[in-house]
Amino acid sequence: MSAFQLEVLKQLDILGEIKSTTAVFANVNPQDVLSVLNSLKAHGKLTYTKNETITYDLSEEGNNILNNGSHEVKLVQLINDMGKLQIKDVTSKLGPNGKVGQARAFKNGWIIKTKENELELSDKAKDPSAIVDETKDILEKIIKNEPIDNKIIADLKKRKLIIPKKNADFSVIKGPDFSLDLIKSETDVTSDMITSGSYKDAKFKPYNFNSQGIDPQSGALHPLNKVREEFRQIFFSMGFTEMPSNQYVETGFWNFDALYVPQQHPARDLQDTFYIKDPSKSDLPEDKVYMNNIKAVHEEGKFDSIGYRYNWKAEESQKLVLRTHTTAISAAMLHKLAKDPKPTRLFSIDRVFRNEAVDATHLAEFHQVEGVLADYNITLGDLIKFMEEFFAKMGVTGLRFKPTYNPYTEPSMEIFSWHEGLGKWVEIGNSGMFRPEMLEPMGLPRDLRVLGWGLSLERPTMIKYKVQNIRELLGHKVSLDFIESNPAARLDEDLYE
Ligand code: PHE
């Protein structure tokens, strides 16, 4: 129990009732008074009623009068010192309030006006005891909170000498459980109270339905997951199915060979790709026809291709790597599709790994958003049209396409969008028509063409959440508050603007 709670109870005991808390506890903040009254009331110690009282503060002018005298008295003193005062000099001598003083001094019969437009003291005012500064006296009463006639209050308000102030005041009487000590109320029924039966006599604190609840503890989605969810919805809305992407380790075969990446390609270097040490190898697909086709298409060419003309080695294919792109999964899924070829739309959004220098916007691992669309006799025109539809779902329009090179697609195109903020075209994705050297070894019919594209998940996320440094988005420096307080992502307005 706080000292003040006890003080309230003591006063109530001594006085029988407290008629005005502002009078009895003049120095206590009314807010604190109220909270103590409420808690004592909850314990049945007292009840109270609220009365609003009005007191007055002095305005700046009111304070000035209180300290230096009213304008009218100042004017009388001045005329007394000077004998006479030209009316036109009143303001220059006494300031803008001189005219107020002049009017009130006339009203009090303290001054008269001569024919020469001068002010002189009246006979009455020549007796100094006749000059009573009523304005100053009344302001003194105001600050002492003495009772004052309503008319006078209205006049002082009109003259802007006082400012009304509302005060919450309370009158307090003893409650049914009044005593000078506080029994601590119980807040919960415990199993002990039930077994001992003590709950029967226990005092329970009443519910406070006005209290603010505690924010419920809950998990929060990482911003990357929020944006990922938006992309998923876009894919689903366009009839795509999600590929199983929960496999970070792949054979070099699915990551590279199946995609017609030659075994001496620089992307397969240790500097670019993370290789697994233990185990370092895994099995190749059991589909013998497929394996022979891959070997053939790499070595001497097949399906109208002249191949790379080098010695393809199965051991190189068996090496385990951390997948460098999700296209490894797309390849395995297309190989499955070859058993029952038909128009298909697949997507994945998951993590990939590249042995790259880490900087403000790049880590050695990131997430790719990848889509694959298979249909009969589709062309580059369909790819362009489809990309425009896909990116329009994120509010990104006016795309431009630039030829590029991927070992597994031909033609290949980088996708650009105009970045209003940067004032330039920025690359937002990579795409292409998968090569016959990749599709035909699987057994897919020649006229079932497959287009694919990919983009990073981090880039739109960083733009969306205005994160400048990737380390603020991923890793040990990420603020949990940032993760918990971010709103859900909406990709419906132009992301790259
Ligand atoms: N795998 C490509 C990348 O890493 C993206 C891509 C996927 C390109 C499918 C074409 C087709 O950027």
Short mmCIF file of N, CA and C in Angstrom, two decimals, residues 229-339:
data_model
loop_
_atom_site.label_atom_id
_atom_site.label_comp_id
_atom_site.label_asym_id
_atom_site.label_seq_id
_atom_site.Cartn_x
_atom_site.Cartn_y
_atom_site.Cartn_z
N GLU A 229 4.92 -15.03 -50.03
CA GLU A 229 3.50 -15.37 -50.03
C GLU A 229 2.76 -14.62 -51.13
N GLU A 230 3.13 -13.36 -51.33
CA GLU A 230 2.49 -12.58 -52.40
C GLU A 230 2.77 -13.20 -53.76
N PHE A 231 4.05 -13.58 -53.98
CA PHE A 231 4.42 -14.21 -55.26
C PHE A 231 3.65 -15.53 -55.44
N ARG A 232 3.54 -16.29 -54.36
CA ARG A 232 2.81 -17.56 -54.45
C ARG A 232 1.38 -17.30 -54.93
N GLN A 233 0.75 -16.28 -54.35
CA GLN A 233 -0.63 -15.99 -54.74
C GLN A 233 -0.72 -15.60 -56.21
N ILE A 234 0.27 -14.84 -56.69
CA ILE A 234 0.28 -14.48 -58.11
C ILE A 234 0.39 -15.75 -58.95
N PHE A 235 1.31 -16.64 -58.59
CA PHE A 235 1.46 -17.89 -59.34
C PHE A 235 0.17 -18.71 -59.31
N PHE A 236 -0.40 -18.85 -58.11
CA PHE A 236 -1.63 -19.65 -58.00
C PHE A 236 -2.73 -19.06 -58.87
N SER A 237 -2.80 -17.71 -58.87
CA SER A 237 -3.87 -17.07 -59.65
C SER A 237 -3.68 -17.29 -61.15
N MET A 238 -2.46 -17.66 -61.55
CA MET A 238 -2.21 -17.89 -62.97
C MET A 238 -2.15 -19.39 -63.28
N GLY A 239 -2.62 -20.21 -62.37
CA GLY A 239 -2.73 -21.64 -62.63
C GLY A 239 -1.45 -22.43 -62.45
N PHE A 240 -0.52 -21.93 -61.64
CA PHE A 240 0.74 -22.65 -61.42
C PHE A 240 0.66 -23.58 -60.20
N THR A 241 1.46 -24.62 -60.20
CA THR A 241 1.57 -25.55 -59.08
C THR A 241 2.97 -25.40 -58.48
N GLU A 242 3.07 -25.53 -57.16
CA GLU A 242 4.37 -25.32 -56.50
C GLU A 242 5.21 -26.58 -56.56
N MET A 243 6.49 -26.40 -56.94
CA MET A 243 7.40 -27.55 -57.01
C MET A 243 7.96 -27.84 -55.61
N PRO A 244 8.28 -29.09 -55.30
CA PRO A 244 8.91 -29.38 -54.00
C PRO A 244 10.36 -28.90 -54.04
N SER A 245 10.66 -27.87 -53.26
CA SER A 245 11.99 -27.25 -53.38
C SER A 245 12.83 -27.42 -52.13
N ASN A 246 12.40 -28.33 -51.23
CA ASN A 246 13.06 -28.45 -49.93
C ASN A 246 14.31 -29.32 -49.97
N GLN A 247 15.17 -29.08 -50.92
CA GLN A 247 16.38 -29.90 -51.06
C GLN A 247 17.51 -28.98 -51.52
N TYR A 248 18.36 -28.56 -50.55
CA TYR A 248 19.41 -27.60 -50.89
C TYR A 248 20.57 -28.26 -51.63
N VAL A 249 20.78 -29.57 -51.32
CA VAL A 249 21.92 -30.27 -51.94
C VAL A 249 21.44 -31.02 -53.18
N GLU A 250 22.14 -30.79 -54.26
CA GLU A 250 21.80 -31.44 -55.52
C GLU A 250 23.05 -32.07 -56.11
N THR A 251 22.87 -33.00 -57.03
CA THR A 251 24.03 -33.46 -57.78
C THR A 251 24.37 -32.42 -58.83
N GLY A 252 25.64 -32.39 -59.21
CA GLY A 252 26.04 -31.55 -60.33
C GLY A 252 25.19 -31.86 -61.54
N PHE A 253 24.73 -33.12 -61.61
CA PHE A 253 23.92 -33.52 -62.75
C PHE A 253 22.68 -32.64 -62.90
N TRP A 254 21.85 -32.54 -61.83
CA TRP A 254 20.61 -31.76 -61.94
C TRP A 254 20.88 -30.26 -61.96
N ASN A 255 21.94 -29.87 -61.24
CA ASN A 255 22.23 -28.43 -61.20
C ASN A 255 22.84 -27.93 -62.51
N PHE A 256 23.62 -28.83 -63.20
CA PHE A 256 24.34 -28.37 -64.40
C PHE A 256 24.10 -29.22 -65.64
N ASP A 257 24.47 -30.53 -65.56
CA ASP A 257 24.49 -31.36 -66.78
C ASP A 257 23.13 -31.46 -67.45
N ALA A 258 22.10 -31.65 -66.62
CA ALA A 258 20.75 -31.77 -67.18
C ALA A 258 20.36 -30.49 -67.90
N LEU A 259 20.99 -29.38 -67.46
CA LEU A 259 20.68 -28.07 -68.05
C LEU A 259 21.65 -27.71 -69.19
N TYR A 260 22.35 -28.73 -69.68
CA TYR A 260 23.26 -28.55 -70.81
C TYR A 260 24.37 -27.54 -70.47
N VAL A 261 24.79 -27.54 -69.18
CA VAL A 261 25.95 -26.73 -68.79
C VAL A 261 27.17 -27.64 -68.92
N PRO A 262 28.11 -27.33 -69.81
CA PRO A 262 29.26 -28.22 -70.00
C PRO A 262 30.09 -28.35 -68.73
N GLN A 263 30.81 -29.46 -68.60
CA GLN A 263 31.52 -29.72 -67.34
C GLN A 263 32.70 -28.79 -67.10
N GLN A 264 33.17 -28.13 -68.15
CA GLN A 264 34.27 -27.16 -67.96
C GLN A 264 33.76 -25.72 -67.84
N HIS A 265 32.44 -25.57 -67.70
CA HIS A 265 31.86 -24.21 -67.62
C HIS A 265 32.33 -23.49 -66.35
N PRO A 266 32.71 -22.21 -66.45
CA PRO A 266 33.23 -21.48 -65.27
C PRO A 266 32.27 -21.45 -64.08
N ALA A 267 30.94 -21.54 -64.33
CA ALA A 267 29.99 -21.52 -63.22
C ALA A 267 30.21 -22.72 -62.30
N ARG A 268 30.85 -23.79 -62.84
CA ARG A 268 31.06 -24.99 -62.04
C ARG A 268 32.34 -24.91 -61.22
N ASP A 269 33.09 -23.82 -61.36
CA ASP A 269 34.33 -23.66 -60.61
C ASP A 269 34.06 -23.58 -59.11
N LEU A 270 35.10 -24.00 -58.34
CA LEU A 270 35.03 -23.90 -56.88
C LEU A 270 34.76 -22.48 -56.43
N GLN A 271 35.23 -21.51 -57.22
CA GLN A 271 35.06 -20.11 -56.84
C GLN A 271 33.61 -19.67 -56.92
N ASP A 272 32.81 -20.41 -57.69
CA ASP A 272 31.42 -19.98 -57.88
C ASP A 272 30.41 -20.87 -57.18
N THR A 273 30.80 -22.14 -57.00
CA THR A 273 29.84 -23.12 -56.49
C THR A 273 30.39 -23.78 -55.24
N PHE A 274 29.53 -23.98 -54.25
CA PHE A 274 29.94 -24.70 -53.04
C PHE A 274 29.79 -26.19 -53.28
N TYR A 275 30.88 -26.94 -53.12
CA TYR A 275 30.84 -28.40 -53.25
C TYR A 275 30.78 -29.03 -51.87
N ILE A 276 30.06 -30.15 -51.77
CA ILE A 276 29.91 -30.84 -50.49
C ILE A 276 31.09 -31.81 -50.32
N LYS A 277 31.66 -31.83 -49.10
CA LYS A 277 32.82 -32.67 -48.85
C LYS A 277 32.42 -34.09 -48.45
N ASP A 278 31.43 -34.20 -47.57
CA ASP A 278 31.12 -35.50 -46.99
C ASP A 278 29.63 -35.67 -46.81
N PRO A 279 28.92 -36.43 -47.60
CA PRO A 279 29.45 -37.20 -48.73
C PRO A 279 29.68 -36.28 -49.92
N SER A 280 30.60 -36.66 -50.76
CA SER A 280 30.93 -35.78 -51.87
C SER A 280 30.21 -36.19 -53.16
N LYS A 281 29.60 -37.38 -53.13
CA LYS A 281 28.98 -37.88 -54.36
C LYS A 281 27.61 -38.49 -54.10
N SER A 282 26.82 -38.54 -55.16
CA SER A 282 25.54 -39.25 -55.05
C SER A 282 25.24 -39.93 -56.38
N ASP A 283 24.14 -40.69 -56.38
CA ASP A 283 23.82 -41.46 -57.58
C ASP A 283 23.20 -40.60 -58.67
N LEU A 284 23.35 -41.09 -59.91
CA LEU A 284 22.75 -40.41 -61.06
C LEU A 284 21.39 -41.05 -61.33
N PRO A 285 20.53 -40.38 -62.09
CA PRO A 285 19.21 -40.95 -62.39
C PRO A 285 19.33 -42.35 -63.00
N GLU A 286 18.33 -43.20 -62.68
CA GLU A 286 18.38 -44.57 -63.19
C GLU A 286 17.91 -44.67 -64.63
N ASP A 287 17.29 -43.64 -65.13
CA ASP A 287 16.78 -43.59 -66.51
C ASP A 287 17.96 -43.66 -67.49
N LYS A 288 18.27 -44.91 -67.94
CA LYS A 288 19.46 -45.14 -68.77
C LYS A 288 19.41 -44.38 -70.09
N VAL A 289 18.21 -44.36 -70.69
CA VAL A 289 18.06 -43.65 -71.99
C VAL A 289 18.43 -42.19 -71.81
N TYR A 290 17.89 -41.64 -70.75
CA TYR A 290 18.14 -40.22 -70.45
C TYR A 290 19.64 -39.97 -70.26
N MET A 291 20.28 -40.83 -69.46
CA MET A 291 21.69 -40.64 -69.17
C MET A 291 22.53 -40.74 -70.45
N ASN A 292 22.19 -41.72 -71.28
CA ASN A 292 22.92 -41.85 -72.54
C ASN A 292 22.71 -40.63 -73.43
N ASN A 293 21.48 -40.14 -73.43
CA ASN A 293 21.18 -38.94 -74.23
C ASN A 293 22.00 -37.74 -73.76
N ILE A 294 22.11 -37.59 -72.42
CA ILE A 294 22.86 -36.44 -71.87
C ILE A 294 24.33 -36.54 -72.29
N LYS A 295 24.88 -37.74 -72.10
CA LYS A 295 26.27 -37.95 -72.49
C LYS A 295 26.46 -37.60 -73.97
N ALA A 296 25.54 -38.10 -74.80
CA ALA A 296 25.65 -37.90 -76.24
C ALA A 296 25.51 -36.43 -76.62
N VAL A 297 24.53 -35.79 -76.03
CA VAL A 297 24.25 -34.41 -76.44
C VAL A 297 25.41 -33.49 -76.00
N HIS A 298 26.06 -33.81 -74.86
CA HIS A 298 27.22 -33.02 -74.43
C HIS A 298 28.42 -33.33 -75.32
N GLU A 299 28.64 -34.64 -75.60
CA GLU A 299 29.89 -35.02 -76.26
C GLU A 299 29.89 -34.72 -77.76
N GLU A 300 28.99 -35.44 -78.49
CA GLU A 300 29.07 -35.23 -79.95
C GLU A 300 27.82 -34.56 -80.54
N GLY A 301 26.83 -34.31 -79.64
CA GLY A 301 25.61 -33.67 -80.12
C GLY A 301 24.56 -34.70 -80.49
N LYS A 302 23.29 -34.31 -80.41
CA LYS A 302 22.15 -35.17 -80.74
C LYS A 302 20.94 -34.26 -80.90
N PHE A 303 19.86 -34.75 -81.41
CA PHE A 303 18.63 -33.95 -81.61
C PHE A 303 18.94 -32.68 -82.42
N ASP A 304 19.69 -32.88 -83.50
CA ASP A 304 20.06 -31.78 -84.42
C ASP A 304 21.06 -30.80 -83.84
N SER A 305 21.66 -31.14 -82.66
CA SER A 305 22.66 -30.24 -82.08
C SER A 305 24.05 -30.82 -82.33
N ILE A 306 25.05 -29.98 -82.45
CA ILE A 306 26.40 -30.51 -82.68
C ILE A 306 27.15 -30.75 -81.36
N GLY A 307 26.51 -30.42 -80.23
CA GLY A 307 27.12 -30.73 -78.93
C GLY A 307 28.34 -29.87 -78.63
N TYR A 308 28.97 -30.17 -77.47
CA TYR A 308 30.15 -29.38 -77.07
C TYR A 308 31.47 -30.04 -77.50
N ARG A 309 31.39 -31.32 -77.89
CA ARG A 309 32.57 -32.08 -78.34
C ARG A 309 33.69 -32.11 -77.29
N TYR A 310 33.35 -32.68 -76.11
CA TYR A 310 34.36 -32.94 -75.07
C TYR A 310 34.00 -34.27 -74.43
N ASN A 311 34.85 -34.77 -73.56
CA ASN A 311 34.63 -36.04 -72.89
C ASN A 311 33.80 -35.87 -71.64
N TRP A 312 32.52 -36.23 -71.74
CA TRP A 312 31.61 -36.06 -70.59
C TRP A 312 31.88 -37.14 -69.55
N LYS A 313 32.06 -36.74 -68.27
CA LYS A 313 32.40 -37.72 -67.24
C LYS A 313 31.28 -37.83 -66.21
N ALA A 314 30.82 -39.07 -65.99
CA ALA A 314 29.74 -39.30 -65.01
C ALA A 314 30.17 -38.84 -63.62
N GLU A 315 31.48 -39.03 -63.26
CA GLU A 315 31.94 -38.67 -61.91
C GLU A 315 31.73 -37.18 -61.62
N GLU A 316 31.94 -36.37 -62.64
CA GLU A 316 31.76 -34.92 -62.46
C GLU A 316 30.29 -34.61 -62.13
N SER A 317 29.39 -35.35 -62.78
CA SER A 317 27.95 -35.19 -62.57
C SER A 317 27.51 -35.61 -61.18
N GLN A 318 28.26 -36.59 -60.63
CA GLN A 318 27.86 -37.15 -59.33
C GLN A 318 28.20 -36.24 -58.16
N LYS A 319 29.09 -35.29 -58.39
CA LYS A 319 29.52 -34.42 -57.28
C LYS A 319 28.33 -33.68 -56.68
N LEU A 320 28.33 -33.60 -55.35
CA LEU A 320 27.22 -32.91 -54.67
C LEU A 320 27.55 -31.43 -54.49
N VAL A 321 26.58 -30.61 -54.79
CA VAL A 321 26.75 -29.16 -54.66
C VAL A 321 25.57 -28.58 -53.87
N LEU A 322 25.80 -27.37 -53.30
CA LEU A 322 24.63 -26.61 -52.83
C LEU A 322 24.04 -25.99 -54.08
N ARG A 323 22.79 -26.22 -54.35
CA ARG A 323 22.21 -25.80 -55.64
C ARG A 323 22.45 -24.30 -55.86
N THR A 324 22.85 -23.97 -57.08
CA THR A 324 23.16 -22.57 -57.40
C THR A 324 21.95 -21.87 -58.00
N HIS A 325 20.96 -22.64 -58.41
CA HIS A 325 19.69 -22.05 -58.85
C HIS A 325 18.57 -23.09 -58.69
N THR A 326 17.33 -22.60 -58.62
CA THR A 326 16.20 -23.51 -58.45
C THR A 326 15.86 -24.20 -59.77
N THR A 327 16.56 -23.81 -60.84
CA THR A 327 16.33 -24.45 -62.13
C THR A 327 16.71 -25.94 -62.09
N ALA A 328 17.53 -26.32 -61.08
CA ALA A 328 17.85 -27.73 -60.87
C ALA A 328 16.57 -28.52 -60.60
N ILE A 329 15.68 -27.92 -59.80
CA ILE A 329 14.40 -28.60 -59.50
C ILE A 329 13.52 -28.62 -60.73
N SER A 330 13.50 -27.48 -61.45
CA SER A 330 12.68 -27.41 -62.67
C SER A 330 13.08 -28.52 -63.63
N ALA A 331 14.41 -28.75 -63.74
CA ALA A 331 14.89 -29.79 -64.66
C ALA A 331 14.37 -31.16 -64.23
N ALA A 332 14.47 -31.46 -62.92
CA ALA A 332 14.01 -32.77 -62.44
C ALA A 332 12.50 -32.91 -62.65
N MET A 333 11.76 -31.82 -62.47
CA MET A 333 10.31 -31.87 -62.67
C MET A 333 9.96 -32.08 -64.14
N LEU A 334 10.72 -31.44 -65.02
CA LEU A 334 10.46 -31.61 -66.47
C LEU A 334 10.78 -33.04 -66.90
N HIS A 335 11.81 -33.62 -66.28
CA HIS A 335 12.15 -35.02 -66.58
C HIS A 335 10.98 -35.93 -66.21
N LYS A 336 10.32 -35.61 -65.08
CA LYS A 336 9.13 -36.38 -64.67
C LYS A 336 7.99 -36.16 -65.66
N LEU A 337 7.88 -34.91 -66.11
CA LEU A 337 6.78 -34.57 -67.03
C LEU A 337 6.88 -35.37 -68.33
N ALA A 338 8.12 -35.75 -68.68
CA ALA A 338 8.34 -36.46 -69.95
C ALA A 338 7.61 -37.81 -69.99
N LYS A 339 7.29 -38.37 -68.80
CA LYS A 339 6.55 -39.64 -68.76
C LYS A 339 5.12 -39.45 -69.25
#
